[in-house]
Amino acid sequence: MPPSPKHIPQTPETKNSQSSLTNVFKNFASGRQKPSVSGPSTATPTGTATPPPLSRIRSRGGGLEGHEGRSSLAQPKDPHGTMTNFDQLLESLRRGHALTERIAAAEQARVVVQGYPIELATRLWSAAEDLIGKDCSPESRKAGFELLLSYTTHEALGYIERKNLFEVLSTPYIPDDFHLQLSALAELTNNRRNLEALESPLISMLPSWLEDCSTAARVSNKKEKSSRQSGPLREETDLDQLFKFIISIIKSSPGVFEEQDLVALLQQTSLICRKTTSEADVENSIDVLDAVTTFSYIPASVLDTCVEVLCAIYGTVTSLAEPTWNALHSLLRSSLRDETITVLLNILRASSEQCGRAFLNTIRGALYVMKNLIYSNGAGDLPILPIATIVDALRKPLETNSARIDVVVVQTLGSLFENEDTTQMVLAEDWTNLIEVLLLSFRRELEKDNNELPVDFNTNAAQSSSTKTIKESTGLSQGLLQVINDLEFIWPRLSSTQKEMVAKFFIKVHSRLTIQSAELLIKYYAEERLCYHTNVDCLRNLDDLVTFFVVDQAWPASTRSIAINTAKDGFENLRVKHSMRSLSQYFEQVLRCASSEKEVLVLESLAEFIVDVAVIVDDELFGLVIPALKDCSFQEGNVSTMPVRSIRPLTSPSSHPSSSKETLPPQSPANVAVKTLVRILLRSLHASASKVERILGVLLDIARSKTCESDARLTAMKLLFRLRSDSDHSILVVSTSESEDLAASLYRTVDTGFGARKGEESSRDRTDRTARSDDSNTARLGRSTSVNQPQAYVTKANTRSTSGPGRPTKLTPPLWMYPGPKGLPEDPPTAASPFLCSTLETFSKSISDDAISGERTVLTLNVWLEVVIGLLQQGGDWEVYSYVLVHLGAQLANPSLFKSAIPQIKLLRNVLCEQMQATSFHDPPAATGLKKADVAICILHNITMLLGYHEHFARSEEDEIVRTFISGIGSWDRTSKICVHALLICCHEIPLSVTRSLNAILQKMSQIITQSRVAMHILEFLGGLARLPDVYVSLREDELRTVFGICARYLQYSREERQKTPTAPSTRTSHTSNRLSGTAKDFASVTESDHYQTASNDLPQYVYALAYHVMTFWFLSLKLPDRAKHVGWIAKNLVWTDDTGVEIIEEQSQVTIDMMQRTAYSDLGETAPKLNFASTVDGDIMKKTWLVGMSILTVETAVTSGLSQITKRQASGTTHAIYQQQTAALPPHHVPSPTDTIFEAEDASSHLNVFPSHVLLQLMSTVAPNPVSMQPILLPDDDAIRRAISTFDRNDTVDGHKVGVIYIGRGQTTESEILANVEGSDDYTSFLAGLGTKVALKGANFNTQGLDRESNMDGEFTYAWRDRVTEIVFHITTMMPTDLEHDSQCVNKKRHIGNGFVNVIFNRSNLPFHFDTFPSQFNYVNIVISPEAGISPFEEDQSNRPTDTGTEDRYYKVQTLSRADFPSISPAAETKLISAKVLPAFVRLLALNASVFSLVWARREDGGEHVSSWRNRLREIVKLRERYSGLAHGTGSGKAGGKKGSNIAFAEGAGHRGSMVSVESANEGESVVEGLDFSKWTL
């Protein structure tokens, strides 16, 4: 069976019937409409009415109406039904009568002829037969034919009569009444259903009738073309009826045709097709040909003509495709199938000289037939042609130089892959000819791609020729797309040879490939390594790949990316056999492409290519790299504006992802270019100083540019801010920026960043939804915002009425986060560059220049600082400005880097201090939710880092730094703390400047001491300052009073707050901690009012006790003559009155007063008992102990001589003194006492001359009455008292702390290798010496905090430090024994450092220290010390280490790392830069504060109170008094219900501030303070 009509290929264009037929044959003129006839309907030209059916057609002269059925000719009979007039009628019809009479008789006969018998009817017709002669008048012929029509419908008409009638009708064509002739034939044959008696004379007339009728129809059509009425012409109708008559004869009586009749008929039919302009004529001709083929045969002599005509129609007239194919299908199934195939092939093989315009359509039709045959593949008894025959036959038509032929050839070739059977046949063939024919088919398109711009198919052509060209181009494009898709689909089934051929074809048609096929080709290049040097065409293949797919920006980014990677792989391989110079043209192409590229994905792939090559090329070729990447870096816009060419075929969205626009990375093309520069720089650090210098210059231009994209500028600065110098001043790049603390303050960390704040925003929106009103005018968020235009960030108005800039409703994701995505595009080398340095100085002058290989180039880091200064002054882009603020400090912490940029450092200091004091720095955009204080914190941090350069500053510049920090105290909410910390460093680094401003500092601090978030830091500052006498040496008495006033003011404020909230919980159960920062991480996900929760709120006990400690430190720091002057003022502030009017003195106050009593008039320090204070001659020793006030007084007296040793045990210490009454010699006249005579005979050594009670009475008792409550209490001499005193003496007189010290050598990371160190570097040794004093452990008479004092198990020596209040013993791992053979994990060392709260880490590993390096349950704080410059290999090498390393002029980074659940309270929570000279003292202070706080923190679950040794001693005394005095024990407020003259009541309170004592004066009207102020009666 032939293919169904829907499978029949259509011609590329859709035409109306006239234009289609016009193109069939070159001599066709104008078209005419097709009348409506039975059979398949055809299209009617616009504006022409559909003609009526044949049965309703009337002649122009009137007459007959309809000729189709016998019923239509029902004649009226004679009214009387008689036949009486027959003779008369017959006579009237005979010749000889007048013509008018005969015509009238004929008219009468027409009416009655059917009523006569056949014989009589025949006689009537015979008499009138001559009326239709060709020479008769029209009236005669009309009357004759009407009679004939009536006669032919006679029911008794027989064979003879029919035969005679056929002979009568076999007359030549007469135009005027041929329709009557046809009507008669129709009636005679019963509308072509009864052909009995039809013989050859009529058959022979058919061709001539066709010729004459078609000619008449064409002539008539031309004449009436301009004035046509609706409806068909008579001649057209006659021709149509004639065709129908002929077809009926062929179908019903094919045997009546002789061969010559068929030849004549077919030739005439073909001729009509060639000449007609009517689609109806063509369709009728097709029906004739089909009928002859089906019911007869086509003579061989006219087969070529018939096939050519059918092919011409099939190739042109779309509307007749189905009947035409049916006719051809019949031929191809007939006995002439082989001959028909031969004719088809001959048509296709016709020479170009034979191919006129008309014959081109024949070729097109033949090609369509071939396509159908291929598609049918033998179905419906159609022949199967060999693939080689088909392909060979398709070559010749391509020589016609016809685009329309090319289109059909392409479609025909495409049909080879439309079903599995033909596909298998094609796969089995040699594809050489197939590929050649395909390339010939698309030569026009390929030439157009090379020579012309792409066609814009969205524009209507003005000229018909242009429209035609566009349609042909479209057809070829569609055909090419189909072929490409077919080849892509069967690609996996192709042989290697076929794949090679298809790949070459794809390269030829590269501009028309689909995305999938292009990627398939590129992957084939990669798989087959076509660009490798092993391929003979490797260079050409590489050139094709780069030119057609890499450089061509019309391809999607994903496709180009694959091509770039493939080209890169091939390029790397070609470098093995080819010089870089020979390959430079391809690299230059890549660079040109990159310079203007806007697709991010493409640029990222190009970057890989460029980076790998740029590192190895010479300086000349490298000179092309920099301009290309620089041009790209300064591009504007983030997305590509280059559209994919409209001519390129695109697949459906479901079959392939769309262009990279949908998945565009969140970065600009400029950023990719800058990343490329950064990567080249990183790889050139160890290869070429010149390349690094050139790239660095470009990065500096980008960083300072206001036109470059913000993300590109940030990428440049990420590299620039990571530049560092090692101890040899060699340049390196670090992988991290060490700026998390400041990043958190600007909400740029994971915990404080956009996501956390977005959740905060949602929570706030839910709670405040009813209170907020939305602004209808919203602004579009920008990726980058100017600090001078904060409104650019805002999306909704903020209607909250809180102070300061309110947070916006919507938040904008920032461009940078810490740590965020990878800071640098690739990891930098770990070693420093051997060629680049910050200065030509080495770490020691003792190292010769020969020790450093190669020349060293100094980087222009002064220019970088100038860029930074400009950015700080100009502001501009907030993303850039904020990045500078956060990351500058970490780089400034490496002074070795800026050795050659001191003028810029001084300028930077000037700018920052000036901006800070004038508050002229830039405000953050409102939408960031930040305040000006957040910017101020960053600036203050950077100024703090500049202290590491103070040796280059003038005295006035140092003073300005101090004044800047003073101005920040109290100016904003959160700047006070960082300023206090910075001033503490100033006390160590620039003490003279602090001294000059110390009074202003104290005044500022006194104003904000009641702010809980800074109280602790102020008190720690004052505690540290107390240990630096050189700083406060010039303080006057009133200024010193300010220090005590600060402490007293906090105590007063704390007591008031406690009274307001007596039921407040003593401690919190949870704490949000920031291990590295105390600035902003604690503020994440909280409201503004909760921003500043600190350890002051969590553990007020520490801060409260700290206030007392500071008073103690400062009292002891006073000169001895000045101390007693402050006793009264201090005592007055240590006693407070509760709501009931009772004066209360707390334990802390008691021990403070106790301390003042012991130290107000003495600086002798601690005393020791003398075990053998008396000799035997002094007599026996008698000892008694009393409780005297809040002390334990023990008197040991030699009873003979009275020599006594007095031991006074107080809370703050124990005093041992020798007392002896200087007894004068008795005068001679003095008589002996009675007791003398009693003991004369006894030994003088046992003579009882004095008792201990005598000594006590001599010191204390007077004749004045002594209230019972104030009288000493004699303690019994029993075991209980001895045990109590022994226990008391085990309480140290100072607070003891242990701090671990751990040394980490170069590259060490694990616990075992670190603890195995037995020595450290020279600067480590110097640091230890500054921490304290080297002491022997064996036999030590102080608390070694767990170190062995018996057998040197923990080493022979350690370092310790002690003042009159505190003692620190350092557990130093390098001084402890190391036995790796028996203790490979150094468990003994770990036992000590793992059980301490605080460790000092001296880290020379050149690696970041991680808190969990030493896992421990008790370790809360690690103070990490790292050289500001990484240790260079030259310094690490012992042979290069000089004898005098000059460590004092070095600087170190100090940072306090705390456990996750531990609050970050240290001044070094943010990295600080400290000189080696003051490093030990500063670290010791940090360690001491951290240890004290840790003691409190460790007991937070029990109320957070750490009882000092002084308070423990006081409590022991109180216990003895309670036991032996018989006084009631009070609780709660500690009040004693005494009356006038009652005893003093001591009782421990239960409050969270510690134990309190309630005191009532012994005498009415006397205050407790008056009783405690001993200075009144001692001064």
mmCIF file with all atom_site columns, C-alpha atoms in Angstrom, residues 224 241 345 407 440 456 542 567 616 718 795 828 833 849 937 943 956 982 1018 1075 1241 1265 1269 1297 1348 1388 1437 1579:
data_model
loop_
_atom_site.group_PDB
_atom_site.id
_atom_site.type_symbol
_atom_site.label_atom_id
_atom_site.label_alt_id
_atom_site.label_comp_id
_atom_site.label_asym_id
_atom_site.label_entity_id
_atom_site.label_seq_id
_atom_site.pdbx_PDB_ins_code
_atom_site.Cartn_x
_atom_site.Cartn_y
_atom_site.Cartn_z
_atom_site.occupancy
_atom_site.B_iso_or_equiv
_atom_site.pdbx_formal_charge
_atom_site.auth_seq_id
_atom_site.auth_comp_id
_atom_site.auth_asym_id
_atom_site.auth_atom_id
_atom_site.pdbx_PDB_model_num
ATOM 1  C CA . GLU A 1 224  ? -12.972 37.045 -20.182 1.00 0.00 ? 224  GLU A CA 1
ATOM 2  C CA . GLN A 1 241  ? -17.025 16.837 -18.629 1.00 0.00 ? 241  GLN A CA 1
ATOM 3  C CA . LEU A 1 345  ? 16.856  7.867  -12.245 1.00 0.00 ? 345  LEU A CA 1
ATOM 4  C CA . VAL A 1 407  ? 16.318  21.497 -0.167  1.00 0.00 ? 407  VAL A CA 1
ATOM 5  C CA . LEU A 1 440  ? 27.176  19.542 -1.716  1.00 0.00 ? 440  LEU A CA 1
ATOM 6  C CA . ASP A 1 456  ? 16.958  37.838 10.144  1.00 0.00 ? 456  ASP A CA 1
ATOM 7  C CA . LEU A 1 542  ? 42.898  22.698 17.375  1.00 0.00 ? 542  LEU A CA 1
ATOM 8  C CA . ALA A 1 567  ? 41.254  22.741 23.505  1.00 0.00 ? 567  ALA A CA 1
ATOM 9  C CA . ILE A 1 616  ? 54.968  29.189 31.452  1.00 0.00 ? 616  ILE A CA 1
ATOM 10 C CA . LYS A 1 718  ? 41.160  39.364 48.836  1.00 0.00 ? 718  LYS A CA 1
ATOM 11 C CA . THR A 1 795  ? 13.377  48.120 50.205  1.00 0.00 ? 795  THR A CA 1
ATOM 12 C CA . PRO A 1 828  ? 48.349  29.708 47.672  1.00 0.00 ? 828  PRO A CA 1
ATOM 13 C CA . SER A 1 833  ? 58.515  33.502 47.294  1.00 0.00 ? 833  SER A CA 1
ATOM 14 C CA . ASP A 1 849  ? 73.349  37.887 50.640  1.00 0.00 ? 849  ASP A CA 1
ATOM 15 C CA . ILE A 1 937  ? 34.961  49.530 66.117  1.00 0.00 ? 937  ILE A CA 1
ATOM 16 C CA . ILE A 1 943  ? 44.500  51.926 64.993  1.00 0.00 ? 943  ILE A CA 1
ATOM 17 C CA . SER A 1 956  ? 53.037  63.686 69.353  1.00 0.00 ? 956  SER A CA 1
ATOM 18 C CA . ALA A 1 982  ? 43.694  49.347 73.322  1.00 0.00 ? 982  ALA A CA 1
ATOM 19 C CA . ILE A 1 1018 ? 37.749  48.934 83.028  1.00 0.00 ? 1018 ILE A CA 1
ATOM 20 C CA . ARG A 1 1075 ? 35.591  31.825 70.603  1.00 0.00 ? 1075 ARG A CA 1
ATOM 21 C CA . ALA A 1 1241 ? 67.581  26.504 144.968 1.00 0.00 ? 1241 ALA A CA 1
ATOM 22 C CA . PRO A 1 1265 ? 36.720  49.276 130.452 1.00 0.00 ? 1265 PRO A CA 1
ATOM 23 C CA . SER A 1 1269 ? 32.379  41.589 122.888 1.00 0.00 ? 1269 SER A CA 1
ATOM 24 C CA . HIS A 1 1297 ? 47.336  30.126 89.913  1.00 0.00 ? 1297 HIS A CA 1
ATOM 25 C CA . ASP A 1 1348 ? 56.605  17.542 92.286  1.00 0.00 ? 1348 ASP A CA 1
ATOM 26 C CA . ASN A 1 1388 ? 52.837  13.177 82.411  1.00 0.00 ? 1388 ASN A CA 1
ATOM 27 C CA . ASP A 1 1437 ? 68.090  26.716 60.304  1.00 0.00 ? 1437 ASP A CA 1
ATOM 28 C CA . LEU A 1 1579 ? 48.493  58.796 111.650 1.00 0.00 ? 1579 LEU A CA 1
#
